[in-house]
Amino acid sequence: MVLSSLQNWLSKAPNYTIFRVNKLTNFDINQLQKFLEEQSKELNSALIPDISFIQPDCVVVKQWPTDTVVERSGNEVIVDTICGAAVLRG
């Protein structure tokens, strides 16, 4: 029971992804907006994820709409538990 719920949880994308912005370089939120708009065309999605700042150097990007279909790649990466935990920590 616990294993199946854990597998189900791990197989889904997070609701929010947080990125740290390098403030030593120029960051233009409009470039990110434009990139997401281009991605929405490739993904045939009418909406793009919401973007917000929680700190001057932390951008929060909400999950793509649930009806967005992403093609699976033929490539897979298998990692051990230590690497997987590091990836999940960000």
C-alpha positions as YAML, in Angstrom:
chain: A
units: angstrom
residues:
- id: 1
  name: MET
  ca: [0.00, 0.00, 0.00]
- id: 2
  name: VAL
  ca: [2.70, 2.50, 0.99]
- id: 3
  name: LEU
  ca: [4.95, 1.47, -1.89]
- id: 4
  name: SER
  ca: [2.23, 1.96, -4.51]
- id: 5
  name: SER
  ca: [1.30, 5.39, -3.15]
- id: 6
  name: LEU
  ca: [4.99, 6.36, -3.13]
- id: 7
  name: GLN
  ca: [5.41, 5.18, -6.73]
- id: 8
  name: ASN
  ca: [2.30, 7.12, -7.72]
- id: 9
  name: TRP
  ca: [3.62, 10.27, -6.01]
- id: 10
  name: LEU
  ca: [7.07, 9.96, -7.61]
- id: 11
  name: SER
  ca: [5.60, 9.48, -11.09]
- id: 12
  name: LYS
  ca: [3.92, 12.90, -11.08]
- id: 13
  name: ALA
  ca: [5.49, 16.29, -11.68]
- id: 14
  name: PRO
  ca: [5.55, 18.67, -8.71]
- id: 15
  name: ASN
  ca: [2.88, 21.39, -8.55]
- id: 16
  name: TYR
  ca: [5.54, 24.08, -8.27]
- id: 17
  name: THR
  ca: [9.19, 24.30, -9.29]
- id: 18
  name: ILE
  ca: [11.44, 26.88, -7.66]
- id: 19
  name: PHE
  ca: [14.47, 28.26, -9.48]
- id: 20
  name: ARG
  ca: [17.24, 30.31, -7.95]
- id: 21
  name: VAL
  ca: [18.16, 33.32, -10.09]
- id: 22
  name: ASN
  ca: [21.79, 34.32, -10.46]
- id: 23
  name: LYS
  ca: [21.65, 38.00, -9.51]
- id: 24
  name: LEU
  ca: [25.22, 38.53, -10.75]
- id: 25
  name: THR
  ca: [23.91, 38.38, -14.31]
- id: 26
  name: ASN
  ca: [20.97, 40.10, -15.95]
- id: 27
  name: PHE
  ca: [17.71, 38.20, -15.55]
- id: 28
  name: ASP
  ca: [14.79, 39.28, -17.69]
- id: 29
  name: ILE
  ca: [11.42, 37.88, -16.67]
- id: 30
  name: ASN
  ca: [10.15, 38.74, -20.15]
- id: 31
  name: GLN
  ca: [12.62, 36.25, -21.67]
- id: 32
  name: LEU
  ca: [11.24, 33.53, -19.39]
- id: 33
  name: GLN
  ca: [7.69, 34.50, -20.34]
- id: 34
  name: LYS
  ca: [8.59, 34.36, -24.04]
- id: 35
  name: PHE
  ca: [10.27, 30.96, -23.61]
- id: 36
  name: LEU
  ca: [7.17, 29.56, -21.90]
- id: 37
  name: GLU
  ca: [4.96, 30.96, -24.67]
- id: 38
  name: GLU
  ca: [7.13, 29.19, -27.27]
- id: 39
  name: GLN
  ca: [6.94, 25.98, -25.24]
- id: 40
  name: SER
  ca: [3.15, 26.27, -25.07]
- id: 41
  name: LYS
  ca: [3.01, 26.32, -28.88]
- id: 42
  name: GLU
  ca: [5.18, 23.19, -29.09]
- id: 43
  name: LEU
  ca: [3.02, 21.46, -26.47]
- id: 44
  name: ASN
  ca: [-0.27, 22.65, -28.02]
- id: 45
  name: SER
  ca: [-1.26, 24.24, -24.73]
- id: 46
  name: ALA
  ca: [-3.43, 27.35, -24.62]
- id: 47
  name: LEU
  ca: [-2.09, 28.32, -21.19]
- id: 48
  name: ILE
  ca: [1.38, 28.80, -19.76]
- id: 49
  name: PRO
  ca: [2.38, 28.23, -16.13]
- id: 50
  name: ASP
  ca: [2.03, 31.08, -13.66]
- id: 51
  name: ILE
  ca: [5.30, 32.72, -12.63]
- id: 52
  name: SER
  ca: [5.94, 34.55, -9.36]
- id: 53
  name: PHE
  ca: [8.80, 35.63, -7.12]
- id: 54
  name: ILE
  ca: [8.97, 34.62, -3.47]
- id: 55
  name: GLN
  ca: [12.30, 36.39, -3.01]
- id: 56
  name: PRO
  ca: [14.22, 38.68, -5.36]
- id: 57
  name: ASP
  ca: [16.31, 35.68, -6.41]
- id: 58
  name: CYS
  ca: [13.68, 32.87, -6.28]
- id: 59
  name: VAL
  ca: [11.26, 32.30, -9.17]
- id: 60
  name: VAL
  ca: [8.29, 29.97, -8.66]
- id: 61
  name: VAL
  ca: [6.87, 28.33, -11.79]
- id: 62
  name: LYS
  ca: [3.54, 26.56, -11.44]
- id: 63
  name: GLN
  ca: [2.93, 23.21, -13.13]
- id: 64
  name: TRP
  ca: [1.79, 23.10, -16.76]
- id: 65
  name: PRO
  ca: [-1.98, 22.53, -17.19]
- id: 66
  name: THR
  ca: [-2.97, 18.91, -16.62]
- id: 67
  name: ASP
  ca: [-4.18, 18.50, -20.21]
- id: 68
  name: THR
  ca: [-0.69, 19.26, -21.58]
- id: 69
  name: VAL
  ca: [0.70, 16.19, -23.34]
- id: 70
  name: VAL
  ca: [4.46, 15.70, -23.42]
- id: 71
  name: GLU
  ca: [6.01, 13.10, -25.68]
- id: 72
  name: ARG
  ca: [8.11, 10.55, -23.85]
- id: 73
  name: SER
  ca: [11.70, 10.29, -24.90]
- id: 74
  name: GLY
  ca: [13.17, 6.96, -25.88]
- id: 75
  name: ASN
  ca: [15.96, 7.62, -23.38]
- id: 76
  name: GLU
  ca: [15.72, 6.84, -19.69]
- id: 77
  name: VAL
  ca: [18.02, 7.62, -16.82]
- id: 78
  name: ILE
  ca: [18.35, 5.24, -13.90]
- id: 79
  name: VAL
  ca: [19.84, 6.65, -10.72]
- id: 80
  name: ASP
  ca: [20.53, 5.24, -7.27]
- id: 81
  name: THR
  ca: [18.67, 6.40, -4.17]
- id: 82
  name: ILE
  ca: [21.30, 8.94, -3.12]
- id: 83
  name: CYS
  ca: [21.24, 10.66, -6.52]
- id: 84
  name: GLY
  ca: [17.43, 10.49, -6.64]
- id: 85
  name: ALA
  ca: [17.17, 12.10, -3.21]
- id: 86
  name: ALA
  ca: [19.56, 14.87, -4.30]
- id: 87
  name: VAL
  ca: [17.46, 15.51, -7.42]
- id: 88
  name: LEU
  ca: [14.27, 15.70, -5.36]
- id: 89
  name: ARG
  ca: [15.93, 18.16, -2.95]
- id: 90
  name: GLY
  ca: [16.78, 20.36, -5.93]
...
